[in-house]
């Protein structure tokens, strides 16, 4: 029922731009979602680099009905502050039981513990980068490349060139 119509792929998305083909995802919603989603990786959330809105959304998805959205956002902010201060989730125990340095309230600690550790990670295996090349001084950029590299397989899983 989309306009224009298209044939359903019945498979995984190859890149996030395919979200624009999902009914109800307009340009504005896509622009808000794009910085926080990926079609690559293991499906786990890396607690050492996930943006705070992703952590808040993850917390809210696993919160009991009694937990206020403000608690989810506060938990995400404290994790962000912890990381900006040089803190890191270095072990699997850090993911299963939040480090004391986070300074969580009782509600925040309970919420952190409600998030299944099986969906969390502390290291990424897929990396995105952008590179620009300029031929000479004062000349137009020759090319820009956006790539996604999968460390597990040692391959580039995506490569786009722009002129």
GROMACS .gro file of N, CA and C in nm:
model
  489
    1UNK      N    1   0.082  -0.121   0.000
    1UNK     CA    2   0.000   0.000   0.000
    1UNK      C    3   0.086   0.127   0.000
    2UNK      N    4   0.218   0.111  -0.011
    2UNK     CA    5   0.305   0.228  -0.017
    2UNK      C    6   0.290   0.296  -0.152
    3UNK      N    7   0.327   0.422  -0.156
    3UNK     CA    8   0.324   0.495  -0.282
    3UNK      C    9   0.461   0.556  -0.305
    4UNK      N   10   0.537   0.512  -0.403
    4UNK     CA   11   0.504   0.406  -0.498
    4UNK      C   12   0.519   0.269  -0.433
    5UNK      N   13   0.446   0.170  -0.484
    5UNK     CA   14   0.455   0.035  -0.427
    5UNK      C   15   0.590  -0.030  -0.460
    6UNK      N   16   0.629  -0.127  -0.380
    6UNK     CA   17   0.752  -0.201  -0.406
    6UNK      C   18   0.733  -0.345  -0.361
    7UNK      N   19   0.819  -0.431  -0.411
    7UNK     CA   20   0.811  -0.573  -0.377
    7UNK      C   21   0.884  -0.595  -0.244
    8UNK      N   22   0.821  -0.666  -0.153
    8UNK     CA   23   0.877  -0.695  -0.021
    8UNK      C   24   0.997  -0.789  -0.036
    9UNK      N   25   1.107  -0.757   0.031
    9UNK     CA   26   1.229  -0.838   0.021
    9UNK      C   27   1.220  -0.967   0.102
   10UNK      N   28   1.137  -0.969   0.207
   10UNK     CA   29   1.126  -1.085   0.296
   10UNK      C   30   1.262  -1.132   0.346
   11UNK      N   31   1.342  -1.039   0.390
   11UNK     CA   32   1.474  -1.072   0.443
   11UNK      C   33   1.527  -0.958   0.527
   12UNK      N   34   1.651  -0.973   0.569
   12UNK     CA   35   1.716  -0.868   0.649
   12UNK      C   36   1.736  -0.743   0.564
   13UNK      N   37   1.735  -0.629   0.632
   13UNK     CA   38   1.765  -0.504   0.562
   13UNK      C   39   1.914  -0.501   0.532
   14UNK      N   40   1.950  -0.450   0.415
   14UNK     CA   41   2.091  -0.440   0.378
   14UNK      C   42   2.154  -0.313   0.431
   15UNK      N   43   2.075  -0.207   0.446
   15UNK     CA   44   2.124  -0.083   0.508
   15UNK      C   45   2.006  -0.009   0.568
   16UNK      N   46   2.035   0.086   0.655
   16UNK     CA   47   1.926   0.151   0.728
   16UNK      C   48   1.837   0.236   0.640
   17UNK      N   49   1.885   0.274   0.521
   17UNK     CA   50   1.800   0.355   0.433
   17UNK      C   51   1.673   0.279   0.393
   18UNK      N   52   1.675   0.146   0.406
   18UNK     CA   53   1.556   0.067   0.375
   18UNK      C   54   1.443   0.093   0.475
   19UNK      N   55   1.475   0.152   0.588
   19UNK     CA   56   1.370   0.190   0.683
   19UNK      C   57   1.270   0.286   0.619
   20UNK      N   58   1.316   0.364   0.523
   20UNK     CA   59   1.228   0.461   0.457
   20UNK      C   60   1.116   0.393   0.379
   21UNK      N   61   1.131   0.264   0.351
   21UNK     CA   62   1.027   0.190   0.280
   21UNK      C   63   0.923   0.130   0.374
   22UNK      N   64   0.946   0.140   0.504
   22UNK     CA   65   0.852   0.086   0.602
   22UNK      C   66   0.736   0.185   0.617
   23UNK      N   67   0.617   0.132   0.607
   23UNK     CA   68   0.498   0.217   0.618
   23UNK      C   69   0.500   0.291   0.752
   24UNK      N   70   0.478   0.421   0.746
   24UNK     CA   71   0.476   0.504   0.866
   24UNK      C   72   0.609   0.571   0.897
   25UNK      N   73   0.716   0.530   0.830
   25UNK     CA   74   0.846   0.593   0.852
   25UNK      C   75   0.864   0.701   0.746
   26UNK      N   76   0.838   0.825   0.786
   26UNK     CA   77   0.856   0.937   0.694
   26UNK      C   78   0.997   0.993   0.710
   27UNK      N   79   1.030   1.097   0.635
   27UNK     CA   80   1.165   1.155   0.640
   27UNK      C   81   1.202   1.202   0.780
   28UNK      N   82   1.107   1.265   0.849
   28UNK     CA   83   1.135   1.317   0.983
   28UNK      C   84   1.167   1.204   1.082
   29UNK      N   85   1.086   1.099   1.081
   29UNK     CA   86   1.110   0.986   1.171
   29UNK      C   87   1.241   0.916   1.136
   30UNK      N   88   1.266   0.898   1.007
   30UNK     CA   89   1.392   0.835   0.964
   30UNK      C   90   1.512   0.917   1.013
   31UNK      N   91   1.505   1.049   1.000
   31UNK     CA   92   1.616   1.135   1.044
   31UNK      C   93   1.639   1.123   1.195
   32UNK      N   94   1.532   1.103   1.272
   32UNK     CA   95   1.548   1.087   1.417
   32UNK      C   96   1.602   0.950   1.454
   33UNK      N   97   1.566   0.847   1.379
   33UNK     CA   98   1.608   0.710   1.409
   33UNK      C   99   1.748   0.677   1.359
   34UNK      N  100   1.784   0.728   1.243
   34UNK     CA  101   1.907   0.687   1.174
   34UNK      C  102   2.034   0.690   1.260
   35UNK      N  103   2.055   0.790   1.345
   35UNK     CA  104   2.180   0.790   1.424
   35UNK      C  105   2.187   0.678   1.529
   36UNK      N  106   2.075   0.611   1.554
   36UNK     CA  107   2.070   0.517   1.665
   36UNK      C  108   2.048   0.372   1.626
   37UNK      N  109   2.037   0.343   1.497
   37UNK     CA  110   2.010   0.206   1.455
   37UNK      C  111   2.115   0.159   1.356
   38UNK      N  112   2.126   0.028   1.344
   38UNK     CA  113   2.217  -0.033   1.247
   38UNK      C  114   2.158  -0.164   1.199
   39UNK      N  115   2.200  -0.209   1.085
   39UNK     CA  116   2.160  -0.340   1.035
   39UNK      C  117   2.276  -0.439   1.047
   40UNK      N  118   2.387  -0.394   1.102
   40UNK     CA  119   2.507  -0.476   1.115
   40UNK      C  120   2.527  -0.517   1.260
   41UNK      N  121   2.616  -0.610   1.282
   41UNK     CA  122   2.654  -0.647   1.418
   41UNK      C  123   2.580  -0.767   1.470
   42UNK      N  124   2.589  -0.784   1.601
   42UNK     CA  125   2.537  -0.903   1.668
   42UNK      C  126   2.395  -0.886   1.720
   43UNK      N  127   2.347  -0.763   1.722
   43UNK     CA  128   2.216  -0.736   1.781
   43UNK      C  129   2.227  -0.699   1.927
   44UNK      N  130   2.348  -0.702   1.982
   44UNK     CA  131   2.370  -0.662   2.121
   44UNK      C  132   2.398  -0.512   2.128
   45UNK      N  133   2.372  -0.453   2.244
   45UNK     CA  134   2.400  -0.312   2.266
   45UNK      C  135   2.534  -0.303   2.339
   46UNK      N  136   2.629  -0.228   2.280
   46UNK     CA  137   2.760  -0.210   2.340
   46UNK      C  138   2.750  -0.100   2.446
   47UNK      N  139   2.763  -0.138   2.571
   47UNK     CA  140   2.748  -0.043   2.682
   47UNK      C  141   2.861   0.059   2.688
   48UNK      N  142   2.969   0.035   2.617
   48UNK     CA  143   3.081   0.130   2.617
   48UNK      C  144   3.069   0.238   2.511
   49UNK      N  145   2.977   0.224   2.418
   49UNK     CA  146   2.967   0.328   2.314
   49UNK      C  147   2.826   0.357   2.266
   50UNK      N  148   2.726   0.286   2.314
   50UNK     CA  149   2.588   0.314   2.271
   50UNK      C  150   2.549   0.454   2.315
   51UNK      N  151   2.485   0.530   2.226
   51UNK     CA  152   2.439   0.664   2.265
   51UNK      C  153   2.337   0.656   2.379
   52UNK      N  154   2.332   0.760   2.461
   52UNK     CA  155   2.242   0.762   2.575
   52UNK      C  156   2.096   0.736   2.538
   53UNK      N  157   2.043   0.791   2.426
   53UNK     CA  158   1.904   0.759   2.392
   53UNK      C  159   1.880   0.610   2.366
   54UNK      N  160   1.981   0.539   2.317
   54UNK     CA  161   1.967   0.394   2.295
   54UNK      C  162   1.959   0.324   2.431
   55UNK      N  163   2.044   0.363   2.524
   55UNK     CA  164   2.042   0.301   2.657
   55UNK      C  165   1.911   0.332   2.727
   56UNK      N  166   1.862   0.455   2.716
   56UNK     CA  167   1.734   0.492   2.778
   56UNK      C  168   1.620   0.410   2.718
   57UNK      N  169   1.619   0.392   2.585
   57UNK     CA  170   1.515   0.314   2.519
   57UNK      C  171   1.523   0.167   2.561
   58UNK      N  172   1.644   0.114   2.571
   58UNK     CA  173   1.663  -0.024   2.615
   58UNK      C  174   1.611  -0.041   2.757
   59UNK      N  175   1.644   0.054   2.844
   59UNK     CA  176   1.597   0.048   2.983
   59UNK      C  177   1.445   0.053   2.988
   60UNK      N  178   1.386   0.143   2.909
   60UNK     CA  179   1.241   0.156   2.909
   60UNK      C  180   1.174   0.029   2.857
   61UNK      N  181   1.236  -0.038   2.761
   61UNK     CA  182   1.179  -0.161   2.706
   61UNK      C  183   1.175  -0.273   2.810
   62UNK      N  184   1.265  -0.267   2.908
   62UNK     CA  185   1.272  -0.374   3.008
   62UNK      C  186   1.223  -0.329   3.145
   63UNK      N  187   1.173  -0.206   3.154
   63UNK     CA  188   1.127  -0.153   3.282
   63UNK      C  189   0.992  -0.213   3.320
   64UNK      N  190   0.974  -0.227   3.450
   64UNK     CA  191   0.841  -0.268   3.498
   64UNK      C  192   0.749  -0.146   3.486
   65UNK      N  193   0.623  -0.166   3.501
   65UNK     CA  194   0.526  -0.057   3.484
   65UNK      C  195   0.546   0.053   3.588
   66UNK      N  196   0.602   0.021   3.703
   66UNK     CA  197   0.618   0.119   3.810
   66UNK      C  198   0.733   0.216   3.783
   67UNK      N  199   0.824   0.181   3.693
   67UNK     CA  200   0.942   0.265   3.667
   67UNK      C  201   0.905   0.381   3.577
   68UNK      N  202   0.940   0.500   3.620
   68UNK     CA  203   0.913   0.623   3.545
   68UNK      C  204   1.016   0.639   3.433
   69UNK      N  205   0.975   0.700   3.324
   69UNK     CA  206   1.065   0.726   3.211
   69UNK      C  207   1.186   0.807   3.258
   70UNK      N  208   1.166   0.895   3.355
   70UNK     CA  209   1.277   0.977   3.407
   70UNK      C  210   1.387   0.889   3.467
   71UNK      N  211   1.352   0.775   3.526
   71UNK     CA  212   1.452   0.683   3.582
   71UNK      C  213   1.534   0.623   3.469
   72UNK      N  214   1.469   0.589   3.359
   72UNK     CA  215   1.539   0.533   3.242
   72UNK      C  216   1.638   0.635   3.187
   73UNK      N  217   1.594   0.758   3.174
   73UNK     CA  218   1.682   0.863   3.121
   73UNK      C  219   1.795   0.895   3.218
   74UNK      N  220   1.766   0.893   3.348
   74UNK     CA  221   1.869   0.918   3.448
   74UNK      C  222   1.975   0.808   3.446
   75UNK      N  223   1.932   0.683   3.432
   75UNK     CA  224   2.026   0.571   3.421
   75UNK      C  225   2.117   0.591   3.301
   76UNK      N  226   2.059   0.627   3.187
   76UNK     CA  227   2.138   0.648   3.064
   76UNK      C  228   2.235   0.764   3.083
   77UNK      N  229   2.192   0.872   3.147
   77UNK     CA  230   2.281   0.986   3.171
   77UNK      C  231   2.398   0.948   3.260
   78UNK      N  232   2.372   0.869   3.364
   78UNK     CA  233   2.480   0.828   3.455
   78UNK      C  234   2.580   0.737   3.384
   79UNK      N  235   2.532   0.651   3.296
   79UNK     CA  236   2.623   0.567   3.218
   79UNK      C  237   2.706   0.655   3.125
   80UNK      N  238   2.643   0.755   3.062
   80UNK     CA  239   2.717   0.848   2.977
   80UNK      C  240   2.823   0.925   3.055
   81UNK      N  241   2.788   0.975   3.174
   81UNK     CA  242   2.884   1.048   3.258
   81UNK      C  243   3.000   0.958   3.299
   82UNK      N  244   2.969   0.835   3.334
   82UNK     CA  245   3.069   0.735   3.373
   82UNK      C  246   3.169   0.715   3.259
   83UNK      N  247   3.119   0.700   3.137
   83UNK     CA  248   3.208   0.678   3.022
   83UNK      C  249   3.288   0.803   2.989
   84UNK      N  250   3.223   0.922   2.993
   84UNK     CA  251   3.296   1.046   2.965
   84UNK      C  252   3.406   1.072   3.067
   85UNK      N  253   3.388   1.021   3.188
   85UNK     CA  254   3.489   1.035   3.293
   85UNK      C  255   3.598   0.930   3.286
   86UNK      N  256   3.599   0.850   3.181
   86UNK     CA  257   3.702   0.748   3.163
   86UNK      C  258   3.661   0.610   3.209
   87UNK      N  259   3.539   0.596   3.261
   87UNK     CA  260   3.491   0.465   3.304
   87UNK      C  261   3.456   0.378   3.185
   88UNK      N  262   3.461   0.248   3.208
   88UNK     CA  263   3.427   0.153   3.102
   88UNK      C  264   3.375   0.024   3.164
   89UNK      N  265   3.294  -0.044   3.088
   89UNK     CA  266   3.247  -0.177   3.125
   89UNK      C  267   3.355  -0.272   3.074
   90UNK      N  268   3.445  -0.312   3.163
   90UNK     CA  269   3.563  -0.389   3.122
   90UNK      C  270   3.543  -0.540   3.129
   91UNK      N  271   3.451  -0.583   3.212
   91UNK     CA  272   3.430  -0.727   3.229
   91UNK      C  273   3.282  -0.761   3.212
   92UNK      N  274   3.255  -0.889   3.196
   92UNK     CA  275   3.116  -0.932   3.188
   92UNK      C  276   3.044  -0.906   3.321
   93UNK      N  277   3.117  -0.911   3.434
   93UNK     CA  278   3.056  -0.881   3.563
   93UNK      C  279   3.007  -0.737   3.568
   94UNK      N  280   3.080  -0.644   3.503
   94UNK     CA  281   3.035  -0.505   3.499
   94UNK      C  282   2.901  -0.493   3.429
   95UNK      N  283   2.877  -0.578   3.332
   95UNK     CA  284   2.750  -0.574   3.259
   95UNK      C  285   2.640  -0.642   3.339
   96UNK      N  286   2.673  -0.749   3.412
   96UNK     CA  287   2.572  -0.818   3.491
   96UNK      C  288   2.534  -0.740   3.616
   97UNK      N  289   2.628  -0.667   3.675
   97UNK     CA  290   2.602  -0.590   3.796
   97UNK      C  291   2.675  -0.457   3.783
   98UNK      N  292   2.601  -0.352   3.769
   98UNK     CA  293   2.658  -0.219   3.740
   98UNK      C  294   2.770  -0.182   3.836
   99UNK      N  295   2.880  -0.126   3.784
   99UNK     CA  296   2.989  -0.082   3.870
   99UNK      C  297   2.942   0.022   3.971
  100UNK      N  298   2.997   0.019   4.092
  100UNK     CA  299   2.961   0.114   4.198
  100UNK      C  300   2.985   0.258   4.156
  101UNK      N  301   3.087   0.280   4.071
  101UNK     CA  302   3.123   0.416   4.028
  101UNK      C  303   3.010   0.487   3.954
  102UNK      N  304   2.910   0.413   3.909
  102UNK     CA  305   2.798   0.477   3.840
  102UNK      C  306   2.713   0.559   3.936
  103UNK      N  307   2.716   0.526   4.064
  103UNK     CA  308   2.639   0.601   4.163
  103UNK      C  309   2.488   0.591   4.141
  104UNK      N  310   2.440   0.471   4.114
  104UNK     CA  311   2.299   0.452   4.083
  104UNK      C  312   2.212   0.453   4.208
  105UNK      N  313   2.091   0.506   4.193
  105UNK     CA  314   1.991   0.496   4.298
  105UNK      C  315   1.940   0.353   4.300
  106UNK      N  316   1.859   0.320   4.399
  106UNK     CA  317   1.802   0.185   4.407
  106UNK      C  318   1.718   0.152   4.284
  107UNK      N  319   1.634   0.248   4.239
  107UNK     CA  320   1.551   0.224   4.121
  107UNK      C  321   1.637   0.205   3.996
  108UNK      N  322   1.741   0.287   3.983
  108UNK     CA  323   1.829   0.277   3.865
  108UNK      C  324   1.904   0.145   3.864
  109UNK      N  325   1.951   0.102   3.981
  109UNK     CA  326   2.024  -0.025   3.990
  109UNK      C  327   1.930  -0.141   3.957
  110UNK      N  328   1.808  -0.137   4.010
  110UNK     CA  329   1.710  -0.242   3.979
  110UNK      C  330   1.680  -0.246   3.830
  111UNK      N  331   1.667  -0.129   3.770
  111UNK     CA  332   1.640  -0.121   3.626
  111UNK      C  333   1.758  -0.175   3.547
  112UNK      N  334   1.880  -0.138   3.585
  112UNK     CA  335   2.000  -0.189   3.516
  112UNK      C  336   2.001  -0.341   3.522
  113UNK      N  337   1.969  -0.396   3.638
  113UNK     CA  338   1.971  -0.541   3.654
  113UNK      C  339   1.856  -0.610   3.581
  114UNK      N  340   1.750  -0.535   3.548
  114UNK     CA  341   1.638  -0.593   3.472
  114UNK      C  342   1.670  -0.608   3.324
  115UNK      N  343   1.771  -0.534   3.275
  115UNK     CA  344   1.808  -0.545   3.134
  115UNK      C  345   1.886  -0.676   3.119
  116UNK      N  346   1.841  -0.767   3.033
  116UNK     CA  347   1.911  -0.896   3.020
  116UNK      C  348   2.056  -0.877   2.972
  117UNK      N  349   2.150  -0.927   3.049
  117UNK     CA  350   2.293  -0.916   3.012
  117UNK      C  351   2.321  -0.986   2.880
  118UNK      N  352   2.237  -1.080   2.843
  118UNK     CA  353   2.259  -1.153   2.717
  118UNK      C  354   2.243  -1.062   2.595
  119UNK      N  355   2.177  -0.948   2.611
  119UNK     CA  356   2.160  -0.854   2.501
  119UNK      C  357   2.258  -0.738   2.504
  120UNK      N  358   2.352  -0.743   2.600
  120UNK     CA  359   2.450  -0.636   2.616
  120UNK      C  360   2.589  -0.686   2.581
  121UNK      N  361   2.675  -0.595   2.547
  121UNK     CA  362   2.812  -0.630   2.514
  121UNK      C  363   2.903  -0.518   2.561
  122UNK      N  364   3.033  -0.542   2.558
  122UNK     CA  365   3.130  -0.440   2.597
  122UNK      C  366   3.235  -0.414   2.490
  123UNK      N  367   3.224  -0.485   2.378
  123UNK     CA  368   3.314  -0.464   2.264
  123UNK      C  369   3.235  -0.474   2.135
  124UNK      N  370   3.270  -0.390   2.039
  124UNK     CA  371   3.204  -0.395   1.908
  124UNK      C  372   3.286  -0.480   1.813
  125UNK      N  373   3.217  -0.535   1.716
  125UNK     CA  374   3.285  -0.613   1.613
  125UNK      C  375   3.264  -0.554   1.474
  126UNK      N  376   3.175  -0.455   1.465
  126UNK     CA  377   3.147  -0.392   1.336
  126UNK      C  378   3.170  -0.242   1.352
  127UNK      N  379   3.242  -0.184   1.256
  127UNK     CA  380   3.282  -0.044   1.265
  127UNK      C  381   3.247   0.030   1.138
  128UNK      N  382   3.200   0.154   1.152
  128UNK     CA  383   3.164   0.239   1.039
  128UNK      C  384   3.264   0.353   1.032
  129UNK      N  385   3.301   0.390   0.911
  129UNK     CA  386   3.393   0.502   0.893
  129UNK      C  387   3.363   0.579   0.766
  130UNK      N  388   3.410   0.702   0.762
  130UNK     CA  389   3.397   0.785   0.643
  130UNK      C  390   3.534   0.844   0.614
  131UNK      N  391   3.575   0.839   0.489
  131UNK     CA  392   3.704   0.893   0.449
  131UNK      C  393   3.684   0.987   0.330
  132UNK      N  394   3.756   1.101   0.331
  132UNK     CA  395   3.749   1.198   0.223
  132UNK      C  396   3.885   1.210   0.159
  133UNK      N  397   3.888   1.224   0.028
  133UNK     CA  398   4.015   1.241  -0.044
  133UNK      C  399   4.005   1.365  -0.132
  134UNK      N  400   4.112   1.445  -0.130
  134UNK     CA  401   4.120   1.565  -0.213
  134UNK      C  402   4.241   1.549  -0.304
  135UNK      N  403   4.222   1.574  -0.433
  135UNK     CA  404   4.328   1.552  -0.530
  135UNK      C  405   4.443   1.652  -0.514
  136UNK      N  406   4.414   1.777  -0.491
  136UNK     CA  407   4.519   1.878  -0.476
  136UNK      C  408   4.464   2.003  -0.411
  137UNK      N  409   4.552   2.094  -0.373
  137UNK     CA  410   4.509   2.215  -0.305
  137UNK      C  411   4.417   2.298  -0.394
  138UNK      N  412   4.306   2.341  -0.338
  138UNK     CA  413   4.211   2.423  -0.411
  138UNK      C  414   4.120   2.347  -0.505
  139UNK      N  415   4.139   2.218  -0.518
  139UNK     CA  416   4.054   2.138  -0.606
  139UNK      C  417   3.935   2.082  -0.529
  140UNK      N  418   3.833   2.045  -0.603
  140UNK     CA  419   3.717   1.982  -0.541
  140UNK      C  420   3.758   1.849  -0.479
  141UNK      N  421   3.688   1.808  -0.374
  141UNK     CA  422   3.717   1.674  -0.321
  141UNK      C  423   3.702   1.570  -0.429
  142UNK      N  424   3.797   1.481  -0.437
  142UNK     CA  425   3.791   1.377  -0.539
  142UNK      C  426   3.684   1.274  -0.509
  143UNK      N  427   3.680   1.229  -0.383
  143UNK     CA  428   3.586   1.123  -0.350
  143UNK      C  429   3.571   1.115  -0.198
  144UNK      N  430   3.454   1.070  -0.156
  144UNK     CA  431   3.427   1.037  -0.017
  144UNK      C  432   3.380   0.893  -0.015
  145UNK      N  433   3.423   0.819   0.086
  145UNK     CA  434   3.386   0.679   0.098
  145UNK      C  435   3.328   0.656   0.237
  146UNK      N  436   3.212   0.593   0.242
  146UNK     CA  437   3.155   0.548   0.368
  146UNK      C  438   3.165   0.395   0.367
  147UNK      N  439   3.219   0.338   0.475
  147UNK     CA  440   3.238   0.193   0.477
  147UNK      C  441   3.197   0.136   0.612
  148UNK      N  442   3.167   0.008   0.612
  148UNK     CA  443   3.140  -0.068   0.733
  148UNK      C  444   3.229  -0.191   0.728
  149UNK      N  445   3.307  -0.211   0.834
  149UNK     CA  446   3.403  -0.322   0.841
  149UNK      C  447   3.361  -0.417   0.952
  150UNK      N  448   3.357  -0.547   0.924
  150UNK     CA  449   3.325  -0.649   1.022
  150UNK      C  450   3.454  -0.717   1.066
  151UNK      N  451   3.493  -0.692   1.190
  151UNK     CA  452   3.619  -0.746   1.244
  151UNK      C  453   3.617  -0.899   1.251
  152UNK      N  454   3.500  -0.959   1.276
  152UNK     CA  455   3.492  -1.105   1.288
  152UNK      C  456   3.530  -1.174   1.158
  153UNK      N  457   3.476  -1.123   1.049
  153UNK     CA  458   3.503  -1.186   0.919
  153UNK      C  459   3.621  -1.122   0.846
  154UNK      N  460   3.665  -1.004   0.892
  154UNK     CA  461   3.776  -0.935   0.827
  154UNK      C  462   3.737  -0.880   0.691
  155UNK      N  463   3.609  -0.847   0.674
  155UNK     CA  464   3.561  -0.799   0.544
  155UNK      C  465   3.486  -0.667   0.557
  156UNK      N  466   3.484  -0.594   0.446
  156UNK     CA  467   3.400  -0.475   0.437
  156UNK      C  468   3.261  -0.524   0.398
  157UNK      N  469   3.162  -0.496   0.482
  157UNK     CA  470   3.028  -0.542   0.452
  157UNK      C  471   2.947  -0.434   0.379
  158UNK      N  472   3.000  -0.314   0.374
  158UNK     CA  473   2.935  -0.207   0.300
  158UNK      C  474   3.042  -0.108   0.254
  159UNK      N  475   3.022  -0.053   0.136
  159UNK     CA  476   3.117   0.043   0.077
  159UNK      C  477   3.040   0.131  -0.019
  160UNK      N  478   3.034   0.260   0.009
  160UNK     CA  479   2.965   0.355  -0.081
  160UNK      C  480   3.058   0.469  -0.112
  161UNK      N  481   3.067   0.505  -0.238
  161UNK     CA  482   3.151   0.615  -0.281
  161UNK      C  483   3.064   0.733  -0.323
  162UNK      N  484   3.108   0.853  -0.287
  162UNK     CA  485   3.037   0.975  -0.322
  162UNK      C  486   3.134   1.067  -0.393
  163UNK      N  487   3.088   1.139  -0.490
  163UNK     CA  488   3.173   1.238  -0.561
  163UNK      C  489   3.120   1.375  -0.532
   0.00000   0.00000   0.00000
